[in-house]
Coordinates of C-alpha atoms in Angstrom, one line a residue:
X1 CA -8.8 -48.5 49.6
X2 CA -10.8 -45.8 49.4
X3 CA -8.2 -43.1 48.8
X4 CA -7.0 -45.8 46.1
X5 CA -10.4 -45.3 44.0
X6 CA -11.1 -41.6 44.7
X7 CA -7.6 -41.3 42.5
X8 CA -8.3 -44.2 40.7
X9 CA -9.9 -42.8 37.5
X10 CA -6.8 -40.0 37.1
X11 CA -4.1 -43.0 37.6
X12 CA -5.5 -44.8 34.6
X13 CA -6.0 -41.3 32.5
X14 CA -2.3 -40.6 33.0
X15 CA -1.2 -44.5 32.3
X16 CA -3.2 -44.1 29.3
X17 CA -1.9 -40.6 27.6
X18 CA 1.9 -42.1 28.7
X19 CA 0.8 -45.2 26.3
X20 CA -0.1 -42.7 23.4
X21 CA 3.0 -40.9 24.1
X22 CA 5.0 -44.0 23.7
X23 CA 3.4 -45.1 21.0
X24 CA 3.8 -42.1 19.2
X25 CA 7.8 -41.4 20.4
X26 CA 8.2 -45.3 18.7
X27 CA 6.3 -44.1 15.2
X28 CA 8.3 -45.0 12.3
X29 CA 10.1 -42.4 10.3
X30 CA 7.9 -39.8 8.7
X31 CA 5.4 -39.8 11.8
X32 CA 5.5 -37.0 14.7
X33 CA 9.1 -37.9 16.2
X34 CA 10.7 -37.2 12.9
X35 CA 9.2 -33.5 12.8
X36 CA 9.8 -32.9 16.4
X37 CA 13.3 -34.0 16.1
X38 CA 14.1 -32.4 13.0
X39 CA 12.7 -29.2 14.3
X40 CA 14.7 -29.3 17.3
X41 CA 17.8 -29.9 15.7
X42 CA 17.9 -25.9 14.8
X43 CA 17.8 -25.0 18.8
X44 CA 20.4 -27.6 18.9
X45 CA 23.0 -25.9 16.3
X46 CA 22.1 -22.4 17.7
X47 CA 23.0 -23.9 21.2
X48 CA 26.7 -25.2 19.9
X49 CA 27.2 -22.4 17.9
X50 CA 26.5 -19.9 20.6
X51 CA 28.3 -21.8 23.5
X52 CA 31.1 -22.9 20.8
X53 CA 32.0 -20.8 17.9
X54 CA 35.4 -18.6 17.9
X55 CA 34.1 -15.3 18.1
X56 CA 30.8 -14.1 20.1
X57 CA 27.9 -14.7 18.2
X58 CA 24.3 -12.6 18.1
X59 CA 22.3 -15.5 18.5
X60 CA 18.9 -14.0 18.1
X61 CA 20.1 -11.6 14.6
X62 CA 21.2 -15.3 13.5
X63 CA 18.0 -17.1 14.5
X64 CA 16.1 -14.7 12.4
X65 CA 18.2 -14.6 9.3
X66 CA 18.0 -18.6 9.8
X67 CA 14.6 -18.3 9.9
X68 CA 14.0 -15.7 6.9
X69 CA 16.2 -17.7 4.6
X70 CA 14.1 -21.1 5.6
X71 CA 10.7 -19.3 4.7
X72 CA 11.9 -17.8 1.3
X73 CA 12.3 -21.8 0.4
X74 CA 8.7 -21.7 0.2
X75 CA 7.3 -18.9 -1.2
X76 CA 8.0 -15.1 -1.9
X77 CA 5.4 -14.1 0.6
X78 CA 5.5 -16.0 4.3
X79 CA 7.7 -13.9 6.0
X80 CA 9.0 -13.4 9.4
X81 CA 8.2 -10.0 11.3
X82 CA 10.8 -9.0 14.1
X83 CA 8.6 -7.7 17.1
X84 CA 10.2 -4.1 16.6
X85 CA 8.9 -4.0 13.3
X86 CA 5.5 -5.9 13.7
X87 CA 3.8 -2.3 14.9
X88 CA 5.1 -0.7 12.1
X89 CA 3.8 -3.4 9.6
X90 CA 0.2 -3.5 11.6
X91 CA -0.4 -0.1 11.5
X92 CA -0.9 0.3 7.5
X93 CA -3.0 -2.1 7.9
X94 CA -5.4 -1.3 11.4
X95 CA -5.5 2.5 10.2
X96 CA -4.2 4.2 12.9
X97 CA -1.6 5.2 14.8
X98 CA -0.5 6.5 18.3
X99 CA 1.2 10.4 18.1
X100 CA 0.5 14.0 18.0
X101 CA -1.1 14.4 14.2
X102 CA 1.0 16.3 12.2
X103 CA 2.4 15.5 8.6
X104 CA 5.8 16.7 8.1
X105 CA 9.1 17.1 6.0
X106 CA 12.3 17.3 7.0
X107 CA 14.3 20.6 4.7
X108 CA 17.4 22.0 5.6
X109 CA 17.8 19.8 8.3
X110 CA 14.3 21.3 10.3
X111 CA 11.3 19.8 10.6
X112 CA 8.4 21.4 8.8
X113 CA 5.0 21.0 9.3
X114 CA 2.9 20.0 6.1
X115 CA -0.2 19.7 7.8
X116 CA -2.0 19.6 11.4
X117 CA -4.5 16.5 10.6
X118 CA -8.3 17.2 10.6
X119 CA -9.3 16.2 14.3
X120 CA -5.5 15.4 16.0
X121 CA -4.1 16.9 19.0
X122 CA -1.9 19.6 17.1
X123 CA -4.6 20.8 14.9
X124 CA -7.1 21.4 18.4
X125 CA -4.2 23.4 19.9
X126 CA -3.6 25.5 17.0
X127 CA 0.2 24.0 15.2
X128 CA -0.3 24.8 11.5
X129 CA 1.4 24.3 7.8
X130 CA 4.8 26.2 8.1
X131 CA 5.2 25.9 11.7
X132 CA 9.0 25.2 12.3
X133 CA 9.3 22.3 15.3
X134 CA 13.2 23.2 16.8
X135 CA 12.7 21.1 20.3
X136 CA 11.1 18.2 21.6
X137 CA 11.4 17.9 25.0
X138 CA 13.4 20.6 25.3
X139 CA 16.2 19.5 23.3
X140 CA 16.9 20.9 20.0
X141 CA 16.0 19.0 16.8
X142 CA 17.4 21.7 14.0
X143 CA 20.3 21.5 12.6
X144 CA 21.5 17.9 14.0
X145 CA 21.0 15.9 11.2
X146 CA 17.6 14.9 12.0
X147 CA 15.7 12.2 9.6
X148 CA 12.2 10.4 9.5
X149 CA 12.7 7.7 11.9
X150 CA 14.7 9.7 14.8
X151 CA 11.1 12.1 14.2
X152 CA 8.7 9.0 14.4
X153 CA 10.3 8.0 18.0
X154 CA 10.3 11.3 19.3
X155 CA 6.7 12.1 18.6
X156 CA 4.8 8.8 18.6
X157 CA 3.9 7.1 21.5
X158 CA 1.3 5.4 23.4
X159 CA -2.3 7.7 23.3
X160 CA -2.7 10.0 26.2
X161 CA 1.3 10.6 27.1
X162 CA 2.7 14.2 26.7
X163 CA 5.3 15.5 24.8
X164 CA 6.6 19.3 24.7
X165 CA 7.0 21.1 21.6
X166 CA 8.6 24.3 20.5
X167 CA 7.9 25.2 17.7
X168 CA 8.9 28.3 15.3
X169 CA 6.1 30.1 13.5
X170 CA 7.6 32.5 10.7
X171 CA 4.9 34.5 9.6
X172 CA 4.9 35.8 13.4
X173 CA 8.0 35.5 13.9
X174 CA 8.3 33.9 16.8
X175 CA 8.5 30.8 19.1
X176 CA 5.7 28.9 20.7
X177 CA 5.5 26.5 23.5
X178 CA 2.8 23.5 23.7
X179 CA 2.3 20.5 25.0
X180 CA 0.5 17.9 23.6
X181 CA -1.3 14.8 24.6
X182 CA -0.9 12.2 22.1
X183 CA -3.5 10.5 20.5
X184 CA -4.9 7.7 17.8
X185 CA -4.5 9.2 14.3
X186 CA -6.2 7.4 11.9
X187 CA -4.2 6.2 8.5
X188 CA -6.8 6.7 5.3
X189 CA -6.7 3.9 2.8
X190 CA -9.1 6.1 0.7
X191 CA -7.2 8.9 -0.4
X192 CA -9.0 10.9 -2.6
X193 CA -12.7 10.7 -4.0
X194 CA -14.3 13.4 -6.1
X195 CA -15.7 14.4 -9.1
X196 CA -13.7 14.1 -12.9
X197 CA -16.8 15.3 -14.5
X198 CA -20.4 16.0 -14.0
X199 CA -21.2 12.8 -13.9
X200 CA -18.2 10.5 -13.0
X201 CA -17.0 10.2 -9.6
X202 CA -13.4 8.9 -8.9
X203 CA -12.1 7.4 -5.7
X204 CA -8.0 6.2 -5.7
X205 CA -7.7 3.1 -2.8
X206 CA -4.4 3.4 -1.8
X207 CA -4.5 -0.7 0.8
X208 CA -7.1 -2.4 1.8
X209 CA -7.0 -1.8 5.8
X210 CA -9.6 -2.4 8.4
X211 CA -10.8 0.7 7.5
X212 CA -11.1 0.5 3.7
X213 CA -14.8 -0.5 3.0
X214 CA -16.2 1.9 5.9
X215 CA -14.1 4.7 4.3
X216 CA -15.4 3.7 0.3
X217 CA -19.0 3.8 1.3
X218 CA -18.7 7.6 3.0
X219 CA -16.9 8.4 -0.1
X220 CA -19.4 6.9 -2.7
X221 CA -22.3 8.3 -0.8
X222 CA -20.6 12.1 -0.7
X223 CA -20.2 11.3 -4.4
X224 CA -23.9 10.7 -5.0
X225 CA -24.7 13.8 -3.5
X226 CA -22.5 15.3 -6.2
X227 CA -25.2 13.4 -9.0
X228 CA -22.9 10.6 -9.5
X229 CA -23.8 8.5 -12.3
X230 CA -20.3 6.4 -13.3
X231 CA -17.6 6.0 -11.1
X232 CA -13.7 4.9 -11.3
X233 CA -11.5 3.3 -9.0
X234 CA -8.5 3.6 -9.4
X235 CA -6.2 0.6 -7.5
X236 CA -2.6 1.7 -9.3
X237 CA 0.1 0.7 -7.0
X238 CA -2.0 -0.6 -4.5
X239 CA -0.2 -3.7 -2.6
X240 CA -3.4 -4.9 -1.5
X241 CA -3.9 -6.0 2.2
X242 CA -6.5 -7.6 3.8
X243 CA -8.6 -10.1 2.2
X244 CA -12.2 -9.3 3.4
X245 CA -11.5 -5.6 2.8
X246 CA -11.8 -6.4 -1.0
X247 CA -14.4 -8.8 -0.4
X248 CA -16.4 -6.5 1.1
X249 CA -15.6 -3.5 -1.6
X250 CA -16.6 -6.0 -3.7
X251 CA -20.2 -6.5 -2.4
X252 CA -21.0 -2.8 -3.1
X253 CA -20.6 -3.8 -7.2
X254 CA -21.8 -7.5 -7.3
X255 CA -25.3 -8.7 -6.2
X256 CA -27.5 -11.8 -6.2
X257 CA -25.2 -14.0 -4.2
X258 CA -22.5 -13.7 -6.4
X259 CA -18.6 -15.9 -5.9
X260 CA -16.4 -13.3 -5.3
X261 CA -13.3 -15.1 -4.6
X262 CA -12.7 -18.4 -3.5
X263 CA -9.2 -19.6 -1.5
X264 CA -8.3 -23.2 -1.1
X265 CA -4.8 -25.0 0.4
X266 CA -3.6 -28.0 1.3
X267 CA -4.7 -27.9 4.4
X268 CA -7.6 -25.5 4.3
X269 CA -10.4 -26.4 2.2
X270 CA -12.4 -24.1 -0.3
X271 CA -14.0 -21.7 1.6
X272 CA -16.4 -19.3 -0.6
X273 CA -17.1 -15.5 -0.3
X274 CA -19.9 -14.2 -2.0
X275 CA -21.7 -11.1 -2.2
X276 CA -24.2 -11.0 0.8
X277 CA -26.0 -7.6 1.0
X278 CA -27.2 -4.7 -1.7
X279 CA -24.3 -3.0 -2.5
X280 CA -24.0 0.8 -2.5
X281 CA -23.2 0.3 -6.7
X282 CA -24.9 -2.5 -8.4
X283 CA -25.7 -0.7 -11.6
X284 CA -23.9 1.9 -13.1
X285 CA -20.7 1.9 -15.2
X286 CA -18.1 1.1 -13.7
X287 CA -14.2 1.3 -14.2
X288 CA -10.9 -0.2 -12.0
X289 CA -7.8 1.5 -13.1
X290 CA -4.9 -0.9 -12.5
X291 CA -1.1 -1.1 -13.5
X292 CA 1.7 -3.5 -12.3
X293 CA 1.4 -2.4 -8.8
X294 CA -1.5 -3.6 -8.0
X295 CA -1.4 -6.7 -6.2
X296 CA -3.2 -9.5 -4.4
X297 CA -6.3 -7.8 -2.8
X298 CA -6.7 -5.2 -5.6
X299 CA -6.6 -8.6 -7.8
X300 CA -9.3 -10.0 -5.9
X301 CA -11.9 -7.1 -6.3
X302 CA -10.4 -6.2 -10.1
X303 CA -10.4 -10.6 -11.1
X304 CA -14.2 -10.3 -9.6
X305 CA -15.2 -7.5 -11.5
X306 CA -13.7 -8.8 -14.9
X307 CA -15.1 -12.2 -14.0
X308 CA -18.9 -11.0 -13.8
X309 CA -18.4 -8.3 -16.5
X310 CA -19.6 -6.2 -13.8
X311 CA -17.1 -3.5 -15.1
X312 CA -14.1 -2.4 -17.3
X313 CA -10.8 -3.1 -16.3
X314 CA -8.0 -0.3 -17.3
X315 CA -4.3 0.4 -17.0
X316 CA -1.6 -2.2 -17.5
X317 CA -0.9 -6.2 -16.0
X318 CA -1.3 -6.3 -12.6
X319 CA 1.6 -7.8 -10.1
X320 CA 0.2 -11.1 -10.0
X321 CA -0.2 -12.2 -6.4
X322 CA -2.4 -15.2 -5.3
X323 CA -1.4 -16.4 -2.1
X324 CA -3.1 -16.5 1.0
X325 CA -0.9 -15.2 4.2
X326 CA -2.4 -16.1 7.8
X327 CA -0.6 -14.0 10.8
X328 CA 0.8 -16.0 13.7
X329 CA 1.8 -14.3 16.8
X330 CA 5.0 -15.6 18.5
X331 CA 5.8 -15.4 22.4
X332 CA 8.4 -13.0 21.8
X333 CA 6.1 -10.8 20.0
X334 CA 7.7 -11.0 16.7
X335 CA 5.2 -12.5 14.3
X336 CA 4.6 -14.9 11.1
X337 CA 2.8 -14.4 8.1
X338 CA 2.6 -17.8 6.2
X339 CA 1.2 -18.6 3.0
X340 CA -1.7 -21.3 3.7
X341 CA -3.7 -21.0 0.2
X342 CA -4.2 -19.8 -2.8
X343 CA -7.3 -17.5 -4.5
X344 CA -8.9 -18.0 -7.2
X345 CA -11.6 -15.9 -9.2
X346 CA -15.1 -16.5 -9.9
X347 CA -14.0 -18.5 -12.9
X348 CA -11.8 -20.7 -11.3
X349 CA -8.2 -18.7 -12.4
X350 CA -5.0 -18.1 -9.6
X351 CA -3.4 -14.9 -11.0
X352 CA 0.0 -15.8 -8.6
X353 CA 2.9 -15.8 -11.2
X354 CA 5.7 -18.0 -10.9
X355 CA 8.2 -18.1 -8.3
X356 CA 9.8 -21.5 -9.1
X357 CA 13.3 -19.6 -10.7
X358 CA 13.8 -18.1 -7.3
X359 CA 13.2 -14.7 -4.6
X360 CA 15.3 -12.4 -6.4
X361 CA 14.1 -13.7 -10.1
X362 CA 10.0 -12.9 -8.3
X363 CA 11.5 -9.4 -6.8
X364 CA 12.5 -8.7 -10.9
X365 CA 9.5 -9.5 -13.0
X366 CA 7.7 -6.4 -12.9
X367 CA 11.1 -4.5 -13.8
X368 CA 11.6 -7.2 -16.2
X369 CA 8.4 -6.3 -18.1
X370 CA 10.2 -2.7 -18.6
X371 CA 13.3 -4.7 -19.9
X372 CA 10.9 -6.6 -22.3
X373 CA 9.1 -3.5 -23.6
X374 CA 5.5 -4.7 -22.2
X375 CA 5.1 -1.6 -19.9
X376 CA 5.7 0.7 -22.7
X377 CA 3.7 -1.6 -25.8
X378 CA 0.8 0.4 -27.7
X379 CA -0.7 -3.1 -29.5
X380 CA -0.6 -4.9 -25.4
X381 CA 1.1 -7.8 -27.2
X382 CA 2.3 -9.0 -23.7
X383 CA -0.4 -11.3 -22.6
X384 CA -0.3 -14.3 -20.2
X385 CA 0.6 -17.1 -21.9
X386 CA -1.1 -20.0 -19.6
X387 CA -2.6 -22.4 -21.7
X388 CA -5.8 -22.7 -19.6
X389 CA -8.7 -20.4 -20.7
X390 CA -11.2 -19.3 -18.6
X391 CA -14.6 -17.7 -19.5
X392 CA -16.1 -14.4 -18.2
X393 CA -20.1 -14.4 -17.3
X394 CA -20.4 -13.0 -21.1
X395 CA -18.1 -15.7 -22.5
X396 CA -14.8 -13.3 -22.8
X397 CA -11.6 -15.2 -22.6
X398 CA -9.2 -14.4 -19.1
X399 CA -6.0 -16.2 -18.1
X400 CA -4.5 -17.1 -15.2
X401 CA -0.6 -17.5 -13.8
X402 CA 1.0 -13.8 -13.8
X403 CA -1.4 -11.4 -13.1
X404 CA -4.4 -9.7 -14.8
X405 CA -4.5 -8.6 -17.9
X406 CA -7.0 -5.2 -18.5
X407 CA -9.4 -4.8 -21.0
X408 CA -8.1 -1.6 -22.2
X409 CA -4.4 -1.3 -22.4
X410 CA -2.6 1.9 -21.6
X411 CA 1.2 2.3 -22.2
X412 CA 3.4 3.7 -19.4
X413 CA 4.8 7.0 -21.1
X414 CA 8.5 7.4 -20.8
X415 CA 8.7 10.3 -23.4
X416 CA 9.5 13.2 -20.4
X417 CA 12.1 10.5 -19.2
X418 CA 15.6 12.4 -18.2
X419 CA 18.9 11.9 -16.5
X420 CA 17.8 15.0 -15.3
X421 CA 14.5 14.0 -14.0
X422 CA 15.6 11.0 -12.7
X423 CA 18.2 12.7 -10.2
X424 CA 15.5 15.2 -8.9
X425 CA 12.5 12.4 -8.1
X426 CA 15.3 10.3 -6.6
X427 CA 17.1 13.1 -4.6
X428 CA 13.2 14.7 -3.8
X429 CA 14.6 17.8 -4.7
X430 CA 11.3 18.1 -6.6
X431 CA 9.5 18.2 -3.2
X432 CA 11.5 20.3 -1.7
X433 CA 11.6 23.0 -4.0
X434 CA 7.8 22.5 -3.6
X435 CA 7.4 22.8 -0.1
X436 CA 9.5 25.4 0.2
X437 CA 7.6 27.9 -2.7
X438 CA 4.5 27.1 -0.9
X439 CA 6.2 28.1 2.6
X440 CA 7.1 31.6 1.0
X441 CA 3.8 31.7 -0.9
X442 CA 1.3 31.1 1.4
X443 CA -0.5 34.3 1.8
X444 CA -0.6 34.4 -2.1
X445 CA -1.8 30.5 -2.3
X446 CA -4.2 30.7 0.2
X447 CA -6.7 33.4 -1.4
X448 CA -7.8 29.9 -3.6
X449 CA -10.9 28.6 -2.1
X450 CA -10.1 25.1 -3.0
X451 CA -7.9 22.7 -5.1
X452 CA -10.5 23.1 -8.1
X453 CA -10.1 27.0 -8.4
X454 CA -6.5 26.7 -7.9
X455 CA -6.0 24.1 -11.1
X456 CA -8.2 26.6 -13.0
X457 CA -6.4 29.9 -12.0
X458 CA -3.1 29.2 -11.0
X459 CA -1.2 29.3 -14.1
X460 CA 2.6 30.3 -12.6
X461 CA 5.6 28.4 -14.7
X462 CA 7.2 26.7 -11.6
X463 CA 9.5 25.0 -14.0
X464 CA 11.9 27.8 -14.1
X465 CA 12.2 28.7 -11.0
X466 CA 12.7 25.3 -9.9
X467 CA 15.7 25.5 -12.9
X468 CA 17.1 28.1 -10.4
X469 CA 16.3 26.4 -7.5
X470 CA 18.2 23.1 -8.5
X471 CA 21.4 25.4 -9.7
X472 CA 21.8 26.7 -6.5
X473 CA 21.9 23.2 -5.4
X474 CA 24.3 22.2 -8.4
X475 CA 21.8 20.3 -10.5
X476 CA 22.0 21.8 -13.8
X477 CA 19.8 19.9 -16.7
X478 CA 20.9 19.7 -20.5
X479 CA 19.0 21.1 -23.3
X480 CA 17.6 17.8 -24.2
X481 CA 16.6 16.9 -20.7
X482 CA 15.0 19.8 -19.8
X483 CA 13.1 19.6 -23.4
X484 CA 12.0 16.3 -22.6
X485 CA 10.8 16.8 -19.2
X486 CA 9.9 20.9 -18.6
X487 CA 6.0 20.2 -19.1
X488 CA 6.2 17.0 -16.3
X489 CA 8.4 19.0 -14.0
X490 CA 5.7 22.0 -14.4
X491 CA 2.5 19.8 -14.1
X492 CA 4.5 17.9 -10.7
X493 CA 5.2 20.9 -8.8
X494 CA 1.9 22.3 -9.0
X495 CA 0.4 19.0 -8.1
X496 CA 3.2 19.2 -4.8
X497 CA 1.6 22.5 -4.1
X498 CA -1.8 21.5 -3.9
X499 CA -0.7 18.9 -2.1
X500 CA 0.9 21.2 0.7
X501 CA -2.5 23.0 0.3
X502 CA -5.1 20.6 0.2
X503 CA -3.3 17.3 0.7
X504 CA -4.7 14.3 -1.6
X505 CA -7.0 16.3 -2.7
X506 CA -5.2 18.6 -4.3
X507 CA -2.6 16.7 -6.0
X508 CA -5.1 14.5 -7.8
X509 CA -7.3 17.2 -8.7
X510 CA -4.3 18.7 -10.8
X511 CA -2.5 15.7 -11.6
X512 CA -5.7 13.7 -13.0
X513 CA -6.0 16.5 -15.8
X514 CA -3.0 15.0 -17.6
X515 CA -3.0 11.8 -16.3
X516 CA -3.3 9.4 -19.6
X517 CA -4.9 5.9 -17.8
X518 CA -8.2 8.5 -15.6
X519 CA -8.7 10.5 -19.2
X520 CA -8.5 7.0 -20.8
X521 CA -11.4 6.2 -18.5
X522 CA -13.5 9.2 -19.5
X523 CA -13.3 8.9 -22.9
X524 CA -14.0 5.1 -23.1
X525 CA -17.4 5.6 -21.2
X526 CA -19.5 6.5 -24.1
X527 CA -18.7 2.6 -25.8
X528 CA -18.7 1.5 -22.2
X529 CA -21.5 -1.2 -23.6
X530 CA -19.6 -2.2 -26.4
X531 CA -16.3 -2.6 -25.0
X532 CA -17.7 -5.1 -22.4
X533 CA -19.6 -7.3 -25.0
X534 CA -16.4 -8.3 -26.8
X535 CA -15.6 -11.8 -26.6

């Protein structure tokens, strides 16, 4: 009897949760038995198919196309992450990396070193730009038809593991041993940041990691040092990441408790942020360059700023993303990122665009705006067509449903367009002739003290030696192409050289001197005022 009540109160717990379990396993239609049996019937086809079908199956490549195929029923963006590709797709995102720090390209079948990053293993033992590696592990890697991915797995790995390198060094001709313990590199979502002008700073966000609002502040801050008084950002092409990045960014423009963005789903209800701190940047002008690359987290801090009239907005339509993706783990260590609400702007507009014609129909817009002549449109014509208006904090009319549209409207320029030009982007040719005149140039190039003296002094015509390059290589331009395109070709390769020299930094200090949206920006600063009063 007395064993009888000592188990007496777990006897009755288990009679109880095997009467819910009942009960719920006898639900009508449409309750928890349906779902559970519904979702089990894909284990059950996979099980016949695999034990079954007349020729072996990959049951696991299957699984996941199954499952790919079922998620772009709902949306273009819940997607399914294969655990050997989930590292890959985290790392852009956490900012960092596992491996020996060295930026590379692959020419002539070798692997050349671009750069030894700042602080990384292979800087602290002395691998430099030109450095040659020709084994890993004692095995040669020249001339075996190396590429980028076979390089990533043989110099990655987890922080603190060796590798061996040899490496040539052609200057000294000769070969050097080291080995080198790997460790965390750090990826930059901040690529650049420095001044156009005495007065306005510029800082180009490339994603919005883990990273990204830590990194903005050190460069804002460097920049006030430098007397900055109006600044651009420039968000072109940025795809956008993590959602509190941008909130945060955000916070450094937008005070007094501001909405920055709101996101609500049918499950999840609205949940607010709002600026919480005083930003780095409250007052000031301010400018976002953006263009149809820019998507969903570059919408949230660009839709915020247009919203509040905190700044202008320049460049073309952005992407027009405005779902909400929450990661879930699996056990297998694959991973998926669903779509579980949408955000909306201080004034109540979703910028997502439609996606009810279909995946491939989504993947086409942008190009589609090319088709349609929006991209290329001087009057900016092309304007979202929703019928709903919403109001800016100075009563200036937005739309929502396909992206945001900027205040200031700058054409994409196709004039330099060639058959010519397109072969040698799309072959890189262009960066390999680059690489390799800086590889033969170095002692000459590195007399510049920095990217700014080198835009001033260096005044070489690559373009015709590049002419020479690509014949050897049988890439000969017409008359009319090389016309067309001689002064982009010219402007490119000394950007690619700076960039061999000075990395970011010294492409975008040449490249910003021509570039039509960042001189748009200067020159619309003095009716900054007036510009953002128009309703």
């Amino acid at each position: 009897m007395n064993n009888f009540n000592k188990w007496q109160p777990f006897i009755y717990g288990v009679l109880i949760a095997a009467g819910i379990l009942i009960g719920v396993w006898l639900k009508p239609a449409g309750g928890i038995r349906t779902f559970i049996s519904k979702r089990n019937k894909f284990g059950e086809i996979l099980n016949i198919v695999n034990q079954s079908y007349v020729d072996t199956v990959n049951v696991e490549q299957l699984e996941e196309k199954t499952i790919n195929e079922m998620l772009s029923q709902l949306d273009p963006h819940s997607v399914y992450i294969p655990a050997s590709d989930l590292q890959l797709a985290n790392e852009q995102l956490e900012g960092n990396f596992d491996g020996i720090g060295v930026e590379f390209s692959i020419l002539n079948d070798t692997i050349m070193v671009v750069t030894a990053l700042n602080g990384g293993p292979s800087q602290e033992l002395g691998i430099r730009a030109g450095d040659r590696i020709i084994k890993v592990e004692g095995k040669s890697v020249a001339n075996v038809k190396v590429n980028n991915e076979k390089v990533f797995k043989l110099l990655r790995g987890p922080k603190g593991t060796k590798v061996t390198l040899e490496i040539y060094r052609p200057d000294e001709h000769r070969k050097i041993s080291y080995t080198i313990k790997r460790g965390t590199i750090p990826i930059y979502s901040v690529d650049v940041s420095m001044m156009l002008d005495k007065q306005t700073g510029y800082i180009k966000i490339s994603r919005f990691a883990t990273k990204t609002h830590e990194e903005f502040v050190e460069a804002l801050n460097g920049l006030k040092k430098q007397n900055l008084i109006n600044l651009v950002v420039d968000l072109r092409g940025n795809p956008g990441g993590y959602l509190t990045a941008a909130t945060d960014l955000a916070d450094e423009f937008l005070d007094d408790k501001k909405l920055i963005v709101y996101t609500q789903g049918r499950i999840q209800g609205r949940t607010e942020y709002k600026a919480e701190k005083t930003g780095g940047y409250e007052t000031g002008k301010l400018i976002l360059l953006i263009d149809e690359g820019s998507a969903s987290a570059s919408e949230i801090l660009t839709g915020a700023i247009q919203d509040w009239d905190r700044g202008l907005v320049i460049g073309r339509r952005s992407f027009g993303k405005g779902l909400v993706q929450e990661p879930y783990e699996l056990r297998d260590g694959s991973a998926l990122r669903l779509t579980i609400a949408r955000y909306y702007t201080p004034s109540g507009r979703c910028i997502q665009k439609k996606y009810d014609k279909g995946f491939d129909d989504y993947e086409h817009e942008v190009y589609k705006r090319y088709e349609d002549g929006e991209l290329e449109d001087s009057t900016n014509k092309f304007k979202i067509n929703d019928t709903i208006i919403y109001h800016t904090s100075k009563g200036r009319v937005v739309r929502a449903g396909g992206g945001i549209t900027p205040d200031i409207f700058v054409p994409l320029d196709t004039n330099y367009y060639s058959v010519f030009l397109t072969h040698i982007l799309s072959t890189n040719l262009i960066g390999q002739f680059a690489y390799s005149y800086t590889d033969s140039h170095r002692d000459q190039l590195n007399k510049f003290a920095n990217s700014f003296e080198f835009n001033k002094n260096f005044n070489t015509n690559l373009t015709n030696e590049f002419i020479n390059y690509a014949a050897a290589k049988n890439v000969i331009p017409s008359k009319d192409d090389l016309q067309r395109s001689s002064e982009y070709i010219n402007i490119h390769l000394k950007a690619l050289v700076a960039r061999q020299l000075w990395r970011d930094q010294g492409y975008f200090t040449v490249i910003n001197t021509t570039d039509r949206t960042v001189q748009k920006a200067l020159n619309v600063l003095g009716n900054y005022e007036k510009i953002l009063s128009k309703k």
